[in-house]
XYZ file of C-alpha atoms in Angstrom:
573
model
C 0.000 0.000 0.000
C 2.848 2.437 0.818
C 4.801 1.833 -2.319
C 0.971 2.813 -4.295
C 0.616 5.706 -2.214
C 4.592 6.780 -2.983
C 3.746 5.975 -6.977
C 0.973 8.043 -6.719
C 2.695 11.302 -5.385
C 5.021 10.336 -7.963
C 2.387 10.407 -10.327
C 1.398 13.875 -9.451
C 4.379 15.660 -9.103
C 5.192 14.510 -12.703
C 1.552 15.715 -13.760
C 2.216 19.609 -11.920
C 5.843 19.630 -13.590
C 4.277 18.836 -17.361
C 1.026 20.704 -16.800
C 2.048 23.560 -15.733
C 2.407 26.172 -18.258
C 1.084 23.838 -21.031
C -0.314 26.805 -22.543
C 2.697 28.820 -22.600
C 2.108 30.097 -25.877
C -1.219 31.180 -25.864
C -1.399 30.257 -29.625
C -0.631 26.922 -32.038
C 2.267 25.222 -32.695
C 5.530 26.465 -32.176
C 7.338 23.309 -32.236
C 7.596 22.752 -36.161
C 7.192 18.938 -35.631
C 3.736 20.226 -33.578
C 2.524 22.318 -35.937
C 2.952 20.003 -38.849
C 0.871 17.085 -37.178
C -2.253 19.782 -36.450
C -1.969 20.646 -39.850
C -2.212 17.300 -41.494
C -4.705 16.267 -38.402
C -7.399 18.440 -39.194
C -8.282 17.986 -42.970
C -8.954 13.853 -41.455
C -12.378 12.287 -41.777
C -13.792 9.157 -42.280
C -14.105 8.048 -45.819
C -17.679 7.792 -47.335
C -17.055 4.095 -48.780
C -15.009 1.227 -48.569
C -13.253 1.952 -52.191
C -13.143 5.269 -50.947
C -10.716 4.248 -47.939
C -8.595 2.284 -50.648
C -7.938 4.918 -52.502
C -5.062 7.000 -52.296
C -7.504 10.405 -52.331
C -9.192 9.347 -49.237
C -10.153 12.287 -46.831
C -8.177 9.446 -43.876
C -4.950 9.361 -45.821
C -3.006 12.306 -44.133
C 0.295 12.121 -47.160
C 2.074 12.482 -44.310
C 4.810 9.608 -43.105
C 7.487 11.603 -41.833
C 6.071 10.263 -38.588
C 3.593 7.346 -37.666
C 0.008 7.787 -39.108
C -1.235 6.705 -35.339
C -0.360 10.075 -33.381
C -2.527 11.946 -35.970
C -5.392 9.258 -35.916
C -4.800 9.467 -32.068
C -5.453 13.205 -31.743
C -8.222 13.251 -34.570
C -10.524 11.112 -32.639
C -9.631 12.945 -29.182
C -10.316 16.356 -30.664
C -13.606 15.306 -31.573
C -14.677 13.494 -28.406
C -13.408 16.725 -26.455
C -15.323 19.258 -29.496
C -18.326 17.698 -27.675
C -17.449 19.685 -24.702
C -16.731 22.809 -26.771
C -15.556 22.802 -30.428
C -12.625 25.181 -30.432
C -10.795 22.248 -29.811
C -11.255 21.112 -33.398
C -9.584 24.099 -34.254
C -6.378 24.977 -35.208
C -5.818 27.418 -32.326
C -6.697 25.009 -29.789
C -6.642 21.001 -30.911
C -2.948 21.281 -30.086
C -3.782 21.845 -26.290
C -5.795 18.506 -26.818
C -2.496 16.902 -28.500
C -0.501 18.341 -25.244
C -2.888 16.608 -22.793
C -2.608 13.460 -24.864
C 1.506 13.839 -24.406
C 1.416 14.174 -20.799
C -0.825 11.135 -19.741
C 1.477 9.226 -22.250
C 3.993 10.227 -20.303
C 2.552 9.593 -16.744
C 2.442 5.985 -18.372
C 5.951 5.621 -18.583
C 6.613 6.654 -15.249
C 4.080 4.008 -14.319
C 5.850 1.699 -16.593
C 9.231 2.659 -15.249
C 8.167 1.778 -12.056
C 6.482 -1.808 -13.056
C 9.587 -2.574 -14.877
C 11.938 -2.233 -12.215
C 9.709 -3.649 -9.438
C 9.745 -6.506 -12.688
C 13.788 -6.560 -12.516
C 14.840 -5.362 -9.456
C 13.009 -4.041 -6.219
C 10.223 -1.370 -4.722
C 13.310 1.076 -3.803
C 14.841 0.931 -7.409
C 11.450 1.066 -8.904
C 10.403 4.147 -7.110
C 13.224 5.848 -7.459
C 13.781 5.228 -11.143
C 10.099 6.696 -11.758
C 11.078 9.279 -9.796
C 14.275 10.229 -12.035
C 11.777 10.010 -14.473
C 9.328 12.213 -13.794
C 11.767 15.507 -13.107
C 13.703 14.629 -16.074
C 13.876 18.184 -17.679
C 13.352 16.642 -21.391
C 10.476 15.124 -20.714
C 9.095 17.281 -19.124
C 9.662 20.161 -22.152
C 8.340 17.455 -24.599
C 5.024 17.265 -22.566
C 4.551 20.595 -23.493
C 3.889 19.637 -27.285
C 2.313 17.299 -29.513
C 4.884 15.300 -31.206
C 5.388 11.689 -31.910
C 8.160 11.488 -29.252
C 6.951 11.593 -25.675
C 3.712 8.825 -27.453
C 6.759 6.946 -28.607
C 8.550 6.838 -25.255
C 5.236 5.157 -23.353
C 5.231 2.797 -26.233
C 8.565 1.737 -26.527
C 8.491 1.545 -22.364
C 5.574 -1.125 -23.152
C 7.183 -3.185 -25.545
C 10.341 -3.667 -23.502
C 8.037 -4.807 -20.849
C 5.610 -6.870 -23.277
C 9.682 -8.275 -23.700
C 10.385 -9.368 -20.626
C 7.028 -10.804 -20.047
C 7.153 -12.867 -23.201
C 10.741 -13.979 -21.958
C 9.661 -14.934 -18.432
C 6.787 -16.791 -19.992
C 7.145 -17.684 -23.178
C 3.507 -18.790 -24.733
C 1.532 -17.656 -27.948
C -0.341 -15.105 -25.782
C 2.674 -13.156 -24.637
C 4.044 -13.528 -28.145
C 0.783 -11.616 -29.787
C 0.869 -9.032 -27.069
C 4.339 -8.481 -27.620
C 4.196 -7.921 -31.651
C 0.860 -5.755 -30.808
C 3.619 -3.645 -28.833
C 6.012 -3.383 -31.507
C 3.123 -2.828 -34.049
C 2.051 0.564 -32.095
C 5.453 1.477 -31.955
C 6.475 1.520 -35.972
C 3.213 3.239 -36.362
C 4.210 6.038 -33.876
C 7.298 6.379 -35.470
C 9.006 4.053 -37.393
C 12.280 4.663 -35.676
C 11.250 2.581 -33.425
C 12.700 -0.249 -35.592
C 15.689 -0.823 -32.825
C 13.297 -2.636 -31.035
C 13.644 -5.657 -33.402
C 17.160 -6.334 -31.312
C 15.183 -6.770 -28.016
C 12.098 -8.740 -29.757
C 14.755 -11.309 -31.189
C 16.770 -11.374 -27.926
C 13.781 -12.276 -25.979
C 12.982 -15.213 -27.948
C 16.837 -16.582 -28.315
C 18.044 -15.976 -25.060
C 17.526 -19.311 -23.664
C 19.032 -20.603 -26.189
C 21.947 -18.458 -25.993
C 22.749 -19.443 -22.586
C 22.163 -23.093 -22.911
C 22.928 -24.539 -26.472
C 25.508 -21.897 -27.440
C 27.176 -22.245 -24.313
C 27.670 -25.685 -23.755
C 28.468 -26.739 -27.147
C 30.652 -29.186 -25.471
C 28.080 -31.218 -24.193
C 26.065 -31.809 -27.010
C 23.738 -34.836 -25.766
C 21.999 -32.362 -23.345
C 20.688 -30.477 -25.460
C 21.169 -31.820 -29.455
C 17.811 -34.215 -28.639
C 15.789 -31.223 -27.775
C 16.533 -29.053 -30.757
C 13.705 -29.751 -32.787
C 11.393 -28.928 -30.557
C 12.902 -26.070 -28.940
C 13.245 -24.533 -33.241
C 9.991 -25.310 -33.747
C 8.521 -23.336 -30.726
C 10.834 -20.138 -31.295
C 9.772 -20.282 -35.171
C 6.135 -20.465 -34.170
C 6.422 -18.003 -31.764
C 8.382 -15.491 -33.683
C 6.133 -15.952 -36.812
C 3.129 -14.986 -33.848
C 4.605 -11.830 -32.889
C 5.458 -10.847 -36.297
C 2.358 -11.418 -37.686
C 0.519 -9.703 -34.543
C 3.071 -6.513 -35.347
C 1.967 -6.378 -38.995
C -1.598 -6.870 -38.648
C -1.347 -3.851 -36.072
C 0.961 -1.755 -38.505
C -1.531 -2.465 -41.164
C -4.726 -1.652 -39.178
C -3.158 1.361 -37.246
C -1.422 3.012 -41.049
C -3.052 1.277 -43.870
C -1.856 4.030 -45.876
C 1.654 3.133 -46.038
C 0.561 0.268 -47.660
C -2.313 1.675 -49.723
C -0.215 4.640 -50.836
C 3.253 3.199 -50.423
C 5.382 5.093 -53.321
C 4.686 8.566 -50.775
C 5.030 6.515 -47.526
C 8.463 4.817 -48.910
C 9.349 8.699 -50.706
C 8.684 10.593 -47.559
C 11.107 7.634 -44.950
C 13.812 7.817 -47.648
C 13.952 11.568 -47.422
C 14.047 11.235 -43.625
C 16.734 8.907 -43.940
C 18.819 10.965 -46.153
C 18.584 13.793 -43.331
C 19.959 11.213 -40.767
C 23.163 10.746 -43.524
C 23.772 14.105 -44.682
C 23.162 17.416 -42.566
C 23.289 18.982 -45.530
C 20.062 18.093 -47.056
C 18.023 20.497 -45.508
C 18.084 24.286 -43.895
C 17.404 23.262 -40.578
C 19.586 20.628 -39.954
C 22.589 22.187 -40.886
C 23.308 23.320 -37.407
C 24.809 19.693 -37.407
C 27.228 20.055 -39.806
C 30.823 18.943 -38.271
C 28.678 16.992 -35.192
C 30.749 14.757 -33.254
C 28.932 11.591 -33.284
C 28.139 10.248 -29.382
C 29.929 13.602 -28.092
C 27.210 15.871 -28.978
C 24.652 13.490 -28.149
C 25.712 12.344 -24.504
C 26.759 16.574 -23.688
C 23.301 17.410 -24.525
C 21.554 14.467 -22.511
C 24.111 14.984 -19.550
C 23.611 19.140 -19.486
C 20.125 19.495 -20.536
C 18.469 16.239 -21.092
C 18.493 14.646 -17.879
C 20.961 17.290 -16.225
C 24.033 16.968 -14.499
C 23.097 15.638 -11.201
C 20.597 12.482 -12.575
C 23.082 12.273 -15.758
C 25.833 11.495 -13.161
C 23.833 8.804 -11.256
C 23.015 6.849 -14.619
C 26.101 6.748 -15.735
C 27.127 5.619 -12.037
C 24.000 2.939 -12.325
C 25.255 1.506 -15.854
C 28.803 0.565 -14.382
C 27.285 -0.872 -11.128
C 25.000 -3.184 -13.466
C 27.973 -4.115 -15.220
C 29.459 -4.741 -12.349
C 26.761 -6.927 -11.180
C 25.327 -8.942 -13.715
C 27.305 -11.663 -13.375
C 26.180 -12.546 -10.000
C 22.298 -13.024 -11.346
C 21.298 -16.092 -12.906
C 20.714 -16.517 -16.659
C 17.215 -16.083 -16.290
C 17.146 -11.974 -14.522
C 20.745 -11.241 -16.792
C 18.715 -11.922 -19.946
C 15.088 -9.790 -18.238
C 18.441 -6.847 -18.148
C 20.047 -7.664 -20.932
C 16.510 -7.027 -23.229
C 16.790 -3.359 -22.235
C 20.326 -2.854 -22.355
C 20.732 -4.205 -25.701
C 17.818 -1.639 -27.251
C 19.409 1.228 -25.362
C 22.939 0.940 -26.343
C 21.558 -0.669 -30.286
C 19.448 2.331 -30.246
C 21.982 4.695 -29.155
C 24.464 3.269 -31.202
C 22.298 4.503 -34.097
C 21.184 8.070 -33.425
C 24.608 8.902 -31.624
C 25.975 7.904 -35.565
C 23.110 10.353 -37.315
C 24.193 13.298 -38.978
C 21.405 15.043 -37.163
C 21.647 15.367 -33.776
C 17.624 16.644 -31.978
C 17.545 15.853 -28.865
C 14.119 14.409 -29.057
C 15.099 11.408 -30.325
C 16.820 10.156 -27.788
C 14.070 10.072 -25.460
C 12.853 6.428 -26.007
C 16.154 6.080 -23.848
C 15.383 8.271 -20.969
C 13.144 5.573 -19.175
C 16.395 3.122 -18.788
C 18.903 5.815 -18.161
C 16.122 6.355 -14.653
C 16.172 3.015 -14.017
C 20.230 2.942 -14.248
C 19.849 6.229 -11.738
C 17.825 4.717 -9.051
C 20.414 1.669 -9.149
C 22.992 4.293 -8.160
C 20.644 6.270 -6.082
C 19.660 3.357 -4.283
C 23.310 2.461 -3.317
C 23.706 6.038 -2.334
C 21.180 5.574 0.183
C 22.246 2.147 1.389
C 25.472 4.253 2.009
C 24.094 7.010 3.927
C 21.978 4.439 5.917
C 25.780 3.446 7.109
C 25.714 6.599 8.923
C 25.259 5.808 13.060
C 23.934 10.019 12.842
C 20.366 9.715 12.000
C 20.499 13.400 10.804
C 23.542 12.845 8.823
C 21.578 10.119 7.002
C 18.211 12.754 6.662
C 20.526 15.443 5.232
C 22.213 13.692 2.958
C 19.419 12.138 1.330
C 17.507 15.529 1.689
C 20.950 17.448 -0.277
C 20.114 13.983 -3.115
C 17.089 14.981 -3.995
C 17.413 18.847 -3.898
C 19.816 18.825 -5.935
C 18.233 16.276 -8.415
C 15.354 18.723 -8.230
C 17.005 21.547 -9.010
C 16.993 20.984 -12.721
C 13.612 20.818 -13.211
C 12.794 23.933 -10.758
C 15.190 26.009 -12.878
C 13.791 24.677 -16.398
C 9.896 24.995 -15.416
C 10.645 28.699 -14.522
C 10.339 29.496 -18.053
C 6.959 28.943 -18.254
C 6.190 30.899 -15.314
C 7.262 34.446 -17.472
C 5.359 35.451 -20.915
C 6.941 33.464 -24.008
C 9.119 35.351 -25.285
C 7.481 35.197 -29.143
C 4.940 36.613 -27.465
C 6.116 39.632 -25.414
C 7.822 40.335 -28.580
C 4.969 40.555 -30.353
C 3.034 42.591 -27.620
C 6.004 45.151 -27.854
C 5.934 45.300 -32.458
C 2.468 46.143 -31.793
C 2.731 48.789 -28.779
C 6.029 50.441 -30.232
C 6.408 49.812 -34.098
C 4.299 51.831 -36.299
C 1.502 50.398 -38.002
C 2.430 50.072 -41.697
C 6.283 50.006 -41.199
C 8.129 46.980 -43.423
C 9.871 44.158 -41.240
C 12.576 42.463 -42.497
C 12.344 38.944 -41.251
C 13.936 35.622 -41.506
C 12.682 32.419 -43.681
C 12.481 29.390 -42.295
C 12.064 30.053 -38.624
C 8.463 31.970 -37.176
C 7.772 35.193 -38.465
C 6.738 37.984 -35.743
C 4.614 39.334 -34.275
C 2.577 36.388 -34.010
C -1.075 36.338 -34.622
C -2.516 39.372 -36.370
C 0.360 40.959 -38.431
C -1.822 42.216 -41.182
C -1.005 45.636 -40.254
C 2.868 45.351 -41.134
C 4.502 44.917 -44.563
C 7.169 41.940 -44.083
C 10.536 41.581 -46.451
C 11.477 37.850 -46.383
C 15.176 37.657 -45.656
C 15.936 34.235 -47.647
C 19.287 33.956 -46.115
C 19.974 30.275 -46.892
C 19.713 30.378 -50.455
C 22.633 29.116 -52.633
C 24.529 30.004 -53.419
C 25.864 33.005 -51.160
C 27.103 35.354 -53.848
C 26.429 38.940 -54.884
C 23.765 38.342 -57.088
C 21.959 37.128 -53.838
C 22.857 39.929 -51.962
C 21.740 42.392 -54.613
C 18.317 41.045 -54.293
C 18.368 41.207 -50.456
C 20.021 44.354 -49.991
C 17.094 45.732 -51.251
C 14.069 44.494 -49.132
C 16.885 45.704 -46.499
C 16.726 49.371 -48.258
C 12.692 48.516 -48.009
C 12.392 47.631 -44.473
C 12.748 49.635 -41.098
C 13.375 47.148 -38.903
C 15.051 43.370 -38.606
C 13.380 40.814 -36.533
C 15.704 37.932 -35.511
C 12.690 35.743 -33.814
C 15.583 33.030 -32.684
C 19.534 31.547 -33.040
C 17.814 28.868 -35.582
C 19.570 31.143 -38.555
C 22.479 33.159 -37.035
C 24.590 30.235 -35.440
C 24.493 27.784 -38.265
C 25.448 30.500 -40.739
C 28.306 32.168 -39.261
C 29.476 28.550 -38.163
C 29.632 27.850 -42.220
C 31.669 30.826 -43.384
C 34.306 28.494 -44.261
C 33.774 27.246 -48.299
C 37.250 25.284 -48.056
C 35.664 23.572 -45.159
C 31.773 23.179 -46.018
C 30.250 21.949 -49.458
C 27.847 24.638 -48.548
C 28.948 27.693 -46.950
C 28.036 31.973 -46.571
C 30.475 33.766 -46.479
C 28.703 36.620 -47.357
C 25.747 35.814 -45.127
C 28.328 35.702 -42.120
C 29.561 39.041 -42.593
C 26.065 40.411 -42.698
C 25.236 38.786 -39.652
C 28.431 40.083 -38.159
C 28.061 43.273 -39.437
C 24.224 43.879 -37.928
C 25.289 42.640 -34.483
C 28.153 45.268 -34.166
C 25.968 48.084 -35.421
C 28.048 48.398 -38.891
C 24.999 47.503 -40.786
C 22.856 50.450 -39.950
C 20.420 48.851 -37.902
C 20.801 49.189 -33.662
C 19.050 46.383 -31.587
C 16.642 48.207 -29.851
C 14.899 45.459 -27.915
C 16.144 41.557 -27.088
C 13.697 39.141 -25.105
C 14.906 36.244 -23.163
C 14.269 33.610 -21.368
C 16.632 30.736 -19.000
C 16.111 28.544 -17.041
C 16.774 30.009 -13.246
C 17.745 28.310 -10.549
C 14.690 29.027 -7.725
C 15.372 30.931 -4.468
C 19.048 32.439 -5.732
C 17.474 33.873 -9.004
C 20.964 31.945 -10.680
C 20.632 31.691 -14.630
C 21.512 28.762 -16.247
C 22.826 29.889 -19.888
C 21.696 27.399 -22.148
C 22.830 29.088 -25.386
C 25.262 26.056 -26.146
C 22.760 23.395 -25.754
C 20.714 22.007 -29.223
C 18.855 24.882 -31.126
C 16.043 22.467 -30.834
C 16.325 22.676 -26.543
C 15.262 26.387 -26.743
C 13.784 27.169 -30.262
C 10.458 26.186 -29.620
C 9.630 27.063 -25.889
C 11.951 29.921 -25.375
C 14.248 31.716 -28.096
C 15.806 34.747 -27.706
C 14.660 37.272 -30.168
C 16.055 40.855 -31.010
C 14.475 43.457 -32.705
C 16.668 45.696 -35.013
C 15.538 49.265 -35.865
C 17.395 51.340 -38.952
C 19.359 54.054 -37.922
C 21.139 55.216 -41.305
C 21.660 54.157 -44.826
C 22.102 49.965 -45.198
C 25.889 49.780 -45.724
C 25.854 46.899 -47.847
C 29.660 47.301 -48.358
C 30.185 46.318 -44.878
C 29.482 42.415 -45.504
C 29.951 42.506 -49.250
C-alpha cells in the first residue's frame, strides 16, 4: 500500500511539472514537428465508402509519413470526443492543447511503466526511485509541453520492452501476440522505433543463448531437444510478427495503400539522418561529433548533471553486477540494455543530432539512476547520525530537483514570441516593413496584417552577390530586422568556411556580423529572453550552447533591429 501511495505522489508531481504552463504560448504550434501534425490532423475524416478508404484520395490518408500515421489518428478522434465539450478544440488554435494533454498522460504511463519494470527486474526502492528520475527529467518534461510523436513513442517503446520481458519470463503464444501488438504501435508512432527488433529477437533466443551456445561441449543435453525447442521459437516469432503487422496495417493502412509517398517521404528522412546537408534546418549539425554531442546534450540538458551522473554511475554498477544473477534476470536486463545501447548506437551515428530522439532512452537511463541512487542511500543508511543520514538524502534529492525547478521557470514568465509581439504592436508603427527571416516563425505572431514583411531568404545558394543584390534591397525597403531566434544566425556564421563546407556563406556571415556590431545600420533596440533560473538564488543557467532544438520552440531569444542610417551593404559585401 505504501509503495501505491509513494507511486501516486510520484504520479502527481510529474503531472504539476508537465502541466504547468502547457499553454505557454497562448497560440498553435511552435514546435515545427507540432505544428505540422495539427496541420495534417485536421483535414482527417472518415471516408464515405469502402473503395473510398482504398484509394489514395481518401479524406483518412493524411500524405504524411514523416512520422507514424497513429499520433494523428490518435489526436483526430480525441479532438472530436473533447469538441463535444466545446468545439474550439477542433480548431487549429486550440486542438494542439488537446495533443498536449494526450503527451502528458502518455507520459505519466511511462513513469508508471518505469516503475512496473523495475519492481519486474529489481526491487520497490529501485522502482520508485527510477520513476522518480523520471518524472523531473527536464526533457520530458519540455516534450510534454507539445504534440509530437516522441513523448507517445517513449510510453510505447516503455511497453514493448516490458511486453519483452514478459514474453521472456513466460514464453507462450499469448505473450508472443501481445508483444508484436507492442512493436506494431510502436512503428506506427514512429518508425524509428525499428531498434526494437534487437530486443524482440533477444527475448525469444536468449535461452538458447545461454544453454545450447554455451555448452556446445556437451552436445547430448541439449542436441535431442533441438527440434522442438526450433519449432517453438519459429512459431512463436512468426506470432509476434504477424501480430506486429496486422497492427501496422490496421493502425497506417496508408503506407501500404499509398506506399510510393510513404516509402518517398522515410527515404527523405533517412537521407537527413546521412547528410546534414540536405536540408536548412539541420545544418546546425554540420561537423557533429557523433556520441559527443549526443551524450553533452543528454548529460547538461536532457536529464541534467546531477541524474546524468547517477546513470552513468547505475550503468557501471549493473555491469558490475550482472554476473552474479542467474541466466534467467541477466537476460530480463540484458533485453533493455541491448535496445538502449543498439538504439543509441544509431542516433549517436546520425548526422542530425535533436535531442528528441533520444528520449525512447530516458526511461532506462532512470532506471540505471535509481540503481545508483539506491546504493547512495544504502550508504548514507551506514551513517550511526540519524540526521547525517536525513541530510544527505535531503541534499540527493534537492539537488536532483534543481533541474527541473530552474527549467519549469520558463513557463512561469510570458513566451518570449509573445512579449515580442506585444512590444511590435505597442512600439512599431503600423504600416512600417519588417525584415524577417525564412524558415524560422515570423513575428509578431497572430494578427500581423497591419505590417509589410521583407522575407530575408538567407539560406539560399549560393551566397554570392547576385543574392545579396536582391536582399540588400528588401533591407533598403524595411525599417526594422526581426531575428525571432539563433535557428539562422549560429548555423550561418558557423559555415563561413567554403574550403571547409560543401555549402557555406560567407557573405551571409559578414552580414550577420556586421548587424550585431551596429556596422549595418540597424541598432538592436529590444532583445527578449528567457533561462532557465535556478529558484530561491534567481541563478541563470545559460543554455545558449545546448541544441537549437532545446530552446527554439519554448523559449528563443529574439532581437528586434531598428534602422538608424543608410544599409551599408559594403560592410558584408
Amino acid at each position: 500500500m505504501r509503495e501505491k501511495i509513494i507511486l501516486a505522489l510520484i504520479i502527481i508531481l510529474g503531472f504539476t511539472f508537465r502541466f504547468y504552463g502547457i499553454n505557454f504560448d497562448d497560440t498553435c504550434c511552435q514546435h515545427p514537428d507540432e505544428r505540422a501534425i495539427v496541420m495534417y490532423t485536421l483535414p482527417l475524416s472518415l471516408p464515405q465508402n469502402f473503395n473510398q478508404f482504398l484509394s489514395t484520395e481518401s479524406p483518412m490518408n493524411p500524405h504524411f509519413f514523416a512520422y507514424g500515421n497513429m499520433p494523428l489518428y490518435l489526436l483526430k478522434s480525441t479532438a472530436l470526443l473533447a469538441s463535444k465539450i466545446d468545439p474550439i478544440f477542433l480548431t487549429y488554435d486550440k486542438i494542439d492543447l488537446v495533443g498536449r494533454m494526450i503527451s502528458i498522460f502518455s507520459d505519466l504511463a511511462t513513469i508508471g511503466m518505469i516503475f512496473i519494470i523495475g519492481k519486474t527486474l529489481f526491487d520497490k526502492k529501485i522502482a520508485i526511485l527510477a520513476s522518480f528520475t523520471y518524472s523531473i527529467s527536464v526533457l520530458p518534461i519540455q516534450y510534454s509541453h507539445f504534440y509530437t510523436s516522441d513523448v507517445l513513442l517513449t510510453a510505447i517503446v516503455s511497453l514493448t520492452l516490458f511486453r519483452a520481458i514478459k514474453f521472456y519470463k513466460k514464453p507462450n503464444i499469448k505473450n508472443a501476440f501481445l508483444t508484436g501488438i507492442s512493436f506494431g504501435l510502436a512503428l506506427v508512432t514512429k518508425i524509428s522505433a525499428t531498434p526494437l527488433v534487437v530486443s524482440l529477437l533477444f527475448s525469444l533466443f536468449a535461452d538458447f543463448f545461454f544453454v545450447f551456445i554455451r555448452t556446445p561441449h556437451k552436445p547430448k543435453h541439449w542436441l535431442p531437444h533441438l527440434p522442438l525447442v526450433v519449432r517453438k521459437l519459429l512459431t512463436e516469432g512468426i506470432v509476434m510478427a504477424f501480430s506486429a503487422t496486422l497492427t501496422f496495417i490496421l493502425f497506417q493502412p496508408y503506407a501500404i495503400i499509398d506506399s510510393s509517398e510513404f516509402i518517398k517521404q522515410n527515404l527523405a528522412q533517412l537521407q537527413m539522418t546521412h547528410d546534414a546537408y540536405v536540408f536548412p534546418y539541420t545544418l546546425q549539425y554540420v561537423g557533429k561529433t557523433p556520441y559527443v554531442y549526443e551524450i553533452k546534450n543528454l548529460f547538461l540538458w536532457g536529464l541534467g548533471p546531477i541524474a546524468a551522473t547517477f546513470s552513468l554511475i547505475g550503468l557501471f554498477l549493473i555491469f558490475k553486477s550482472i554476473k552474479k544473477y542467474e541466466n534467467s534476470k541477466k537476460a530480463e536486463i540484458i533485453i533493455l540494455l541491448i535496445f538502449c545501447f543498439f538504439y543509441f548506437a544509431i542516433i549517436g551515428r546520425s548526422a542530425v543530432g535533436f535531442m528528441r530522439y533520444l528520449l525512447p532512452i530516458y526511461p532506462i537511463l532512470a532506471l540505471f539512476s535509481a540503481i545508483s541512487l539506491a546504493a547512495a542511500f544504502d550508504y548514507f543508511s551506514s551513517f550511526r547520525s540519524k540526521l547525517l543520514q536525513t541530510i544527505s538524502i535531503a541534499i540527493v534529492f534537492l539537488l536532483l530537483i534543481i533541474w527541473p525547478l530552474s527549467f519549469i521557470s520558463i513557463y512561469s514568465k510570458t513566451n518570449t514570441r509573445i512579449a515580442a509581439s506585444t512590444w511590435i504592436h505597442k512600439n512599431i508603427p503600423v504600416g512600417s516593413t519588417l525584415a524577417t527571416e525564412h524558415w524560422d516563425d515570423r513575428l509578431p505572431l497572430a494578427d500581423s496584417s497591419e505590417y509589410n514583411f521583407e522575407e530575408m531568404t538567407l539560406y539560399d545558394q549560393p551566397d554570392n552577390t547576385m543574392k545579396w543584390d536582391n536582399l540588400s534591397q528588401k533591407l533598403q525597403q524595411s525599417q526594422y530586422i526581426i531575428i525571432a531566434s539563433n535557428r539562422l544566425y549560429i548555423p550561418i556564421q558557423k559555415l563561413s568556411d567554403c574550403t571547409k563546407y560543401r555549402v557555406c556563406y560567407p557573405i551571409s556571415s559578414k552580414y550577420y556580423k556586421s548587424l550585431f556590431s551596429g556596422k549595418l545600420g540597424f541598432q538592436k533596440i529590444a532583445e527578449f529572453s528567457s533561462t532557465p533560473t535556478i529558484p530561491f538564488v534567481g541563478l541563470k543557467i545559460n543554455d545558449i550552447s545546448a541544441d537549437e532544438s532545446f530552446t527554439v520552440y519554448d523559449h528563443p531569444t529574439i532581437m528586434i533591429f531598428k534602422k538608424t542610417n543608410v544599409v551599408n551593404t559594403k560592410s558584408f559585401m
